[in-house]
Short mmCIF file of C-alpha atoms and ligand atoms in Angstrom, two decimals:
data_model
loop_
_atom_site.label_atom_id
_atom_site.label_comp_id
_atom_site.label_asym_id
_atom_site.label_seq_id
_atom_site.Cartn_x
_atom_site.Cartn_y
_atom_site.Cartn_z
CA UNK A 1 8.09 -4.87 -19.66
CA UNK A 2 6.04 -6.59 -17.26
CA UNK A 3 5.57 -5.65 -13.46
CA UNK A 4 6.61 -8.69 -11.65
CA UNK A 5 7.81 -7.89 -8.21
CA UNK A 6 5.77 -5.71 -5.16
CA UNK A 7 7.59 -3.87 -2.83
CA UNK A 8 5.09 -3.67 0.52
CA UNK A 9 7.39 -1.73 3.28
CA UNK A 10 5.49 -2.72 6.81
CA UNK A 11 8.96 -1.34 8.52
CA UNK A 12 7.36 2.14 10.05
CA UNK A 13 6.95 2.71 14.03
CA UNK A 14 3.41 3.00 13.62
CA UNK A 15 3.23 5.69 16.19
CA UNK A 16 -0.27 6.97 15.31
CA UNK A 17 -1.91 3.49 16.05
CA UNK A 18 -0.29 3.33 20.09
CA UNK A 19 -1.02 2.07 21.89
CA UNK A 20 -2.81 -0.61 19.88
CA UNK A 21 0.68 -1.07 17.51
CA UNK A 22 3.08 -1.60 20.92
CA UNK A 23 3.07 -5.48 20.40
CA UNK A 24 1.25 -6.07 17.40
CA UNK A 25 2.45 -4.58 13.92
CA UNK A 26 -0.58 -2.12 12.56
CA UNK A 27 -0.17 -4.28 9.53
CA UNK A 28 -2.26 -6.95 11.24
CA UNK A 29 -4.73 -5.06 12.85
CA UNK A 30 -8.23 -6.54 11.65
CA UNK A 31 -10.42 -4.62 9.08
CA UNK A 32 -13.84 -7.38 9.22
CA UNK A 33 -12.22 -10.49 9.05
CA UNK A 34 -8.59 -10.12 7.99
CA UNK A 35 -5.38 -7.94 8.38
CA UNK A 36 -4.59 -5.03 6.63
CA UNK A 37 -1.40 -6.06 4.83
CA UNK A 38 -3.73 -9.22 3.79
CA UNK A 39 -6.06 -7.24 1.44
CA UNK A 40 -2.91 -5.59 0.44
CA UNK A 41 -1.19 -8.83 -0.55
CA UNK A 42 -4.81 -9.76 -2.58
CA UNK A 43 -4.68 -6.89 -4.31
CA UNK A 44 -1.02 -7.52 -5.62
CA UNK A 45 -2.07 -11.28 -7.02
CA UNK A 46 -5.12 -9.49 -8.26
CA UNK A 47 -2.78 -7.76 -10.60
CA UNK A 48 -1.37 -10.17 -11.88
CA UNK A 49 2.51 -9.72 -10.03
CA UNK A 50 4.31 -12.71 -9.41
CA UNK A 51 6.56 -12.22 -5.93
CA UNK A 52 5.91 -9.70 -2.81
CA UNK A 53 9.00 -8.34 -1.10
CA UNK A 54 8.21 -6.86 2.12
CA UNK A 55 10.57 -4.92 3.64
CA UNK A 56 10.05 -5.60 7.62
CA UNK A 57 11.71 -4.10 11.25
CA UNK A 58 12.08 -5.67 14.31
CA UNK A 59 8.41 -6.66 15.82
CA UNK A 60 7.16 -7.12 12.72
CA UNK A 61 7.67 -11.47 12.65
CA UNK A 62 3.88 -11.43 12.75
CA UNK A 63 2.74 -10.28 9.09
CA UNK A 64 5.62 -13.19 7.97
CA UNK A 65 3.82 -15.94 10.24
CA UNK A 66 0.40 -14.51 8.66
CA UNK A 67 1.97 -15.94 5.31
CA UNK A 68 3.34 -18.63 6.47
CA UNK A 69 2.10 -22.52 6.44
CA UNK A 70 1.42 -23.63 9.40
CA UNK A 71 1.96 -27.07 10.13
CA UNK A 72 0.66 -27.99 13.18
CA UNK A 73 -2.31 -25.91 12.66
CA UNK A 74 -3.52 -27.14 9.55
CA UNK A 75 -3.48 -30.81 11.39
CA UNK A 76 -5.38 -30.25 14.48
CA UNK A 77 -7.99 -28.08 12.01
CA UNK A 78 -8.39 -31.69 9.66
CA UNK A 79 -8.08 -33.79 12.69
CA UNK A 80 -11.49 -32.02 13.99
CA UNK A 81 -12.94 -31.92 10.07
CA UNK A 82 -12.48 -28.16 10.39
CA UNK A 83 -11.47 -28.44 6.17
CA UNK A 84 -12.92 -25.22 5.05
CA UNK A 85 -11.25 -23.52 7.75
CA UNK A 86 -8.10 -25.42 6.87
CA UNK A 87 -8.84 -24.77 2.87
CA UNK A 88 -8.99 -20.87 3.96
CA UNK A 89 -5.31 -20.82 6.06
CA UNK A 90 -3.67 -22.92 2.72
CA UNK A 91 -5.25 -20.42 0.53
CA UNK A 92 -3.29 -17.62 2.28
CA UNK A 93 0.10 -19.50 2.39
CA UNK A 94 -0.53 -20.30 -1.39
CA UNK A 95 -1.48 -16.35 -2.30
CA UNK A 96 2.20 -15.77 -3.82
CA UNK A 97 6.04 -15.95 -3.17
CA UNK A 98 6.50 -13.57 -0.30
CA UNK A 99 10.15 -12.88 0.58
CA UNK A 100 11.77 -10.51 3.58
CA UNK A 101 14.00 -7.99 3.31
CA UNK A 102 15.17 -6.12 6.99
CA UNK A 103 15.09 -2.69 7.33
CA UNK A 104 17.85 -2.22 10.24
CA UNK A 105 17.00 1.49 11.21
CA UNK A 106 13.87 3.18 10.55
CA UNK A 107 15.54 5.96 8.01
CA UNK A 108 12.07 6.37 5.93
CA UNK A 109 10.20 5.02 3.53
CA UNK A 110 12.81 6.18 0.66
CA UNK A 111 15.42 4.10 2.44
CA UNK A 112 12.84 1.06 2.65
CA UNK A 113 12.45 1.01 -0.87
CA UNK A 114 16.17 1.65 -1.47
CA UNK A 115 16.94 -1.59 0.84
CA UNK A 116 14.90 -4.05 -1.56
CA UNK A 117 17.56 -3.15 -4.44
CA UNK A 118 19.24 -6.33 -4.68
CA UNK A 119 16.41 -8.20 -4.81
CA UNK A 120 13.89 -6.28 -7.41
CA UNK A 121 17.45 -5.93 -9.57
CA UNK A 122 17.02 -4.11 -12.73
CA UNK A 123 13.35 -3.96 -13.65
CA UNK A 124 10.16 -1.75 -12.73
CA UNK A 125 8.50 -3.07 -10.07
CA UNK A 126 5.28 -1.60 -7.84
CA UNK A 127 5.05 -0.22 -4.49
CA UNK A 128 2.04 -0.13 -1.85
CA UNK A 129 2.47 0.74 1.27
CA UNK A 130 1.20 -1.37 3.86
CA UNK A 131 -1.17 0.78 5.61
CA UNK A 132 -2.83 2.43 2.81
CA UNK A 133 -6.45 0.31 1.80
CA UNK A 134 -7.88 0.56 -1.79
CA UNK A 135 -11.37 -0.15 -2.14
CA UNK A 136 -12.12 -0.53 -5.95
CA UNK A 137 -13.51 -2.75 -8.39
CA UNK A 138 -10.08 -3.13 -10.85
CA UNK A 139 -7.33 -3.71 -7.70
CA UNK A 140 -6.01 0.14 -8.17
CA UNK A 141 -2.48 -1.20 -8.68
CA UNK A 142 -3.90 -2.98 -12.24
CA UNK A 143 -5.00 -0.01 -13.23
CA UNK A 144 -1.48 1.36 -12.64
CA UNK A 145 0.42 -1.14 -14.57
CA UNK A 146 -1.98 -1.18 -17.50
CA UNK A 147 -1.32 3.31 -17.91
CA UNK A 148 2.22 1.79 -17.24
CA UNK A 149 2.17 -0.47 -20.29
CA UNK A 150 1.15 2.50 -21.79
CA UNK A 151 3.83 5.46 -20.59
CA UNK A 152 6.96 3.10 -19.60
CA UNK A 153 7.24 5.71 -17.06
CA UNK A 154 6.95 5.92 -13.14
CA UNK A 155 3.59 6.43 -11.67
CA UNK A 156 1.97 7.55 -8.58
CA UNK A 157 -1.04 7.20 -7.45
CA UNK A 158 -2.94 10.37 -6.74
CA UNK A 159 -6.18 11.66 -4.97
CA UNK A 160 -7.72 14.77 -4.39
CA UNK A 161 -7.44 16.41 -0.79
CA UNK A 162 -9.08 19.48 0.89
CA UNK A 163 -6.47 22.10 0.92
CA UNK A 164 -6.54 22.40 4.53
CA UNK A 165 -4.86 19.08 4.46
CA UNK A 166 -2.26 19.05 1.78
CA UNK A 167 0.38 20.07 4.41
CA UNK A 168 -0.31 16.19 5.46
CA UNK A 169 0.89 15.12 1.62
CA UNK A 170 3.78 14.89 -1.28
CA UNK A 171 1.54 16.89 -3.95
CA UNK A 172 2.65 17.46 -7.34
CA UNK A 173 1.57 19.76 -9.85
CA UNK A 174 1.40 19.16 -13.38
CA UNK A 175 -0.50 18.82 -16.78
CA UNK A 176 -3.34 16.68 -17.90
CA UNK A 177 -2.19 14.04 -20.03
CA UNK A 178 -5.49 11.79 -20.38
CA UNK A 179 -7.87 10.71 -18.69
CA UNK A 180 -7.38 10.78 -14.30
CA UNK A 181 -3.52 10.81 -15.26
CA UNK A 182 -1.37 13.74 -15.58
CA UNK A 183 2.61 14.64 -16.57
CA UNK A 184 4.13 15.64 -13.31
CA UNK A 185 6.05 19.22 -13.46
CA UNK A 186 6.94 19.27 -9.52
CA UNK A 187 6.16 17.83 -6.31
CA UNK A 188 6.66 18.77 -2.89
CA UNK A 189 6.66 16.86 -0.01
CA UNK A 190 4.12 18.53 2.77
CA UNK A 191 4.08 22.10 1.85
CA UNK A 192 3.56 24.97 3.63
CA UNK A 193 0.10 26.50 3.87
CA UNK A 194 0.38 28.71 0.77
CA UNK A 195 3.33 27.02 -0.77
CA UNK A 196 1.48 25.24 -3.81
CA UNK A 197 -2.06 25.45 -5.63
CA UNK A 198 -2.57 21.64 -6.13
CA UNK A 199 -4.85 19.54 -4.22
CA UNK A 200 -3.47 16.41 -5.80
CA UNK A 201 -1.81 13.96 -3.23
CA UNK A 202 0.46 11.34 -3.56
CA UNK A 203 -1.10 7.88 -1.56
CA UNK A 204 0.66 4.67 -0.97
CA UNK A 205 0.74 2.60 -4.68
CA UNK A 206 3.32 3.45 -6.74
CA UNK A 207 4.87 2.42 -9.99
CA UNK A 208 8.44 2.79 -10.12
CA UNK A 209 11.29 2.24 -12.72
CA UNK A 210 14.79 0.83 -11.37
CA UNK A 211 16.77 4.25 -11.90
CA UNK A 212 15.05 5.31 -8.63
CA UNK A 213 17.61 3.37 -6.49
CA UNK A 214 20.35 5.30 -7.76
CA UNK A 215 18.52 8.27 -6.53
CA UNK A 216 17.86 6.97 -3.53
CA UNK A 217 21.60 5.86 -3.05
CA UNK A 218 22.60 9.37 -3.92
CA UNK A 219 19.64 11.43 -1.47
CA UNK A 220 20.23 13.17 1.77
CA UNK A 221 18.14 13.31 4.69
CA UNK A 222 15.53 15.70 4.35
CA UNK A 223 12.09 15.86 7.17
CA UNK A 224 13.06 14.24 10.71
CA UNK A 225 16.45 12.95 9.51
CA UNK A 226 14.60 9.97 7.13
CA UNK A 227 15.15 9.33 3.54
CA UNK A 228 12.54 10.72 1.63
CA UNK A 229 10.71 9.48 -1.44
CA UNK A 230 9.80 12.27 -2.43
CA UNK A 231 13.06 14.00 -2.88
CA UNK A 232 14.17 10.86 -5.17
CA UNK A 233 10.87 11.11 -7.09
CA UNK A 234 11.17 14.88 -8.27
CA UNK A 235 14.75 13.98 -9.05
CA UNK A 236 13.49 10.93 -11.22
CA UNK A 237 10.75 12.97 -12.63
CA UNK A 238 13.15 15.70 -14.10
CA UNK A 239 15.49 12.98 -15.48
CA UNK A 240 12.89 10.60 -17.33
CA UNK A 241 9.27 12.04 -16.84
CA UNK A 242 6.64 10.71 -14.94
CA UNK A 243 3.15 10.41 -14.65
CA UNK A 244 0.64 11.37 -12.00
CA UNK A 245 -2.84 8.46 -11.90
CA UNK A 246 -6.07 9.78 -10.23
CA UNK A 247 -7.12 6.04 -9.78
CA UNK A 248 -10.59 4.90 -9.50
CA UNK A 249 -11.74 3.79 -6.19
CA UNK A 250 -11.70 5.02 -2.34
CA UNK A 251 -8.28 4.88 -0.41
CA UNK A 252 -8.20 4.41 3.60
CA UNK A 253 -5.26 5.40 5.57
CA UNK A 254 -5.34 2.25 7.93
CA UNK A 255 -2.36 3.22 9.60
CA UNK A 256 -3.92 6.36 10.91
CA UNK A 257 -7.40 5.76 13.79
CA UNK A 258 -9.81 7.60 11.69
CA UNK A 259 -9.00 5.79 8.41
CA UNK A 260 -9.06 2.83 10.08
CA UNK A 261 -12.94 2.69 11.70
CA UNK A 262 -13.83 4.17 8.33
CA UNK A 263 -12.16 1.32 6.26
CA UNK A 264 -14.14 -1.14 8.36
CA UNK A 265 -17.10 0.40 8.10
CA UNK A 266 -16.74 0.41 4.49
CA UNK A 267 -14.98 -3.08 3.66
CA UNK A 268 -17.69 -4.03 6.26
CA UNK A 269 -20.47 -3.04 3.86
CA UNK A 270 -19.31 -4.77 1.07
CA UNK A 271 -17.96 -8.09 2.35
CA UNK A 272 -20.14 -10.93 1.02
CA UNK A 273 -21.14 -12.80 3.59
CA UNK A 274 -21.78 -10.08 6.47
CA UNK A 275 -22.61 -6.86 4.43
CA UNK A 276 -26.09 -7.10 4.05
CA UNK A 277 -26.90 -7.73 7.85
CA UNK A 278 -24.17 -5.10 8.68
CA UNK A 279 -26.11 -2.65 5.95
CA UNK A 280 -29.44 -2.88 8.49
CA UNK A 281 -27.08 -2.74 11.45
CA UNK A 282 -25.23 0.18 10.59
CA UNK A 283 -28.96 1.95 9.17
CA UNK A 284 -30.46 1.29 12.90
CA UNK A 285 -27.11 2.63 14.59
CA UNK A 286 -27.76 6.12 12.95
CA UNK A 287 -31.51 6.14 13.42
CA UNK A 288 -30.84 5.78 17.20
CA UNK A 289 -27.77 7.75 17.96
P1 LIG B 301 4.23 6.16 7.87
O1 LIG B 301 4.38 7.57 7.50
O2 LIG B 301 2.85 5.61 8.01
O3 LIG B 301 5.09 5.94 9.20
O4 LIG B 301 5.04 5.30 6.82
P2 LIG B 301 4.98 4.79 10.25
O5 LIG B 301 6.22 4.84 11.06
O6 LIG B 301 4.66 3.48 9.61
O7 LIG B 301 3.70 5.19 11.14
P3 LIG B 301 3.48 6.42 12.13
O8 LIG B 301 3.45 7.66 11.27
O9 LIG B 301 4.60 6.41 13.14
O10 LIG B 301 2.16 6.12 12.77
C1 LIG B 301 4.57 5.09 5.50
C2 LIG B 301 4.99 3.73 5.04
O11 LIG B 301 6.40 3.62 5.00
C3 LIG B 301 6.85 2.52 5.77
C4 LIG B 301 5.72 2.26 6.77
O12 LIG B 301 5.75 0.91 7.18
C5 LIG B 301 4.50 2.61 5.94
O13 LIG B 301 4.11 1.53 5.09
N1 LIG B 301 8.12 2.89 6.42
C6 LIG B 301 8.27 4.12 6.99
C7 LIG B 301 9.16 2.01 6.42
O14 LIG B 301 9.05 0.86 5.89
N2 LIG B 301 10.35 2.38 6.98
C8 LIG B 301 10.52 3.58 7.56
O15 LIG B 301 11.65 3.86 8.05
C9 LIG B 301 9.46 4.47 7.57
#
């Protein structure tokens, strides 16, 4: 079964990112020289899927627009024989077929994915969450569809946390299976100091079989009234099995300040035109602070 369809939810409130996210969706705040949800959406054709389905909120017309070909633009660029420029906004119009699906209250992420039902239908599809940067050489969600092909089974991706911040994190706990991937046993969604041995966290890619709407359909609120993930997860977990992928690579929670300057400082490093000269930069900047 192939993966054909990415679900990228950009419908949060972005709270952590004000007051930088009150008019501009943390989606397209700039890491070097593009938006998040861009590298996001390069990833996804990087691995091979075929359609993006974004599930979007009020406020959030900008990350469509980013898509979007724009007329008007691309003739004033040719008219001044701006055609790389031009070539580059085609390019990210042409990445893939992006469609919308509203979110109409922000009920969690569990109820974002649950919303794109009608349109992923009855196949597995991925997930990545908007905010959440991979930096890898195989795009992180390839590597998830290939142990897909493998396990026909829903996936998250995992990464190890200090246990001081678990409480941040869905963990799960579970066996090794192979190599970085694991057969989940439970999960919890941000325990309680104490409440679980595992330092393996749950981050923003995702693999997910179509029984999960079901689930979704059938879950109650659980933390701050929204529909969690999570709970759906565990349930699909104990009904069918699923797997647990320690991917390969370094994951940035853009959504979050911290995350962010260190994402830039690291996509920084290794973009091709300004990473060398932002290499000696960055090497002067801690010899003189
Ligand atoms: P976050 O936990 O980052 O929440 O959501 P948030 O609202 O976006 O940001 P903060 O915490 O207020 O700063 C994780 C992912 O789930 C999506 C977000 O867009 C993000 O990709 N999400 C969350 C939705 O699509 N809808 C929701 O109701 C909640």
């Amino acid at each position: 079964m192939n993966i054909r369809k990415a679900v990228i939810p950009v419908a949060g409130l972005g709270t952590r990112f004000l007051p930088a996210t009150k008019a501009i969706p943390k989606e397209m705040l700039t890491i070097v020289d593009r938006p998040t949800i861009q590298y996001i959406v390069e990833e996804v054709v990087a691995s091979g899927i075929e359609q993006v389905i974004l599930v979007t909120s009020e406020g959030k017309a900008a990350i469509e627009n980013h898509f979007d070909y724009d007329f008007v633009l691309d003739n004033i660029l040719q008219k001044k024989n701006k055609e790389r420029l031009a070539e580059e906004l085609n390019h990210i119009s042409n990445l893939i077929d992006i469609v919308s699906v509203r979110q109409k209250k922000p009920l969690g992420l569990g109820h974002a994915i649950w919303s794109t039902r009608n349109v992923v239908g009855d196949e597995p599809f991925a997930v990545l969450l908007g905010d959440d940067l991979v930096l890898s050489d195989e795009p992180c969600c390839h590597q998830m569809i290939s142990l897909f092909d493998e396990v026909h089974e829903s996936i998250v991706a995992i990464q190890r946390v200090p246990k001081d911040q678990t409480s941040n994190y869905g963990i799960i706990e579970g066996q090794p299976y192979k190599k970085r991937t694991y057969k989940i046993d439970r999960m919890v969604e941000k325990p309680a100091p104490g409440a679980t041995d595992s330092d393996m966290a749950i981050i923003g890619r995702y693999i997910l079989r179509p029984e999960i709407f079901s689930l979704l359909e059938k879950t109650e609120p659980g933390h701050g009234g929204e529909i969690q993930l999570t709970d759906a997860l565990l349930e699909l977990s104990r009904q069918r099995g699923m797997y647990a992928y320690e991917f390969e690579g370094t994951r940035f929670d853009a959504g979050d300040k911290l995350g962010y300057l260190k994402a830039i400082i690291a996509f920084g490093l290794r973009h091709s035109e300004l990473g060398e000269a932002f290499r000696k930069h960055i090497k002067q900047v801690a010899e003189n602070f």
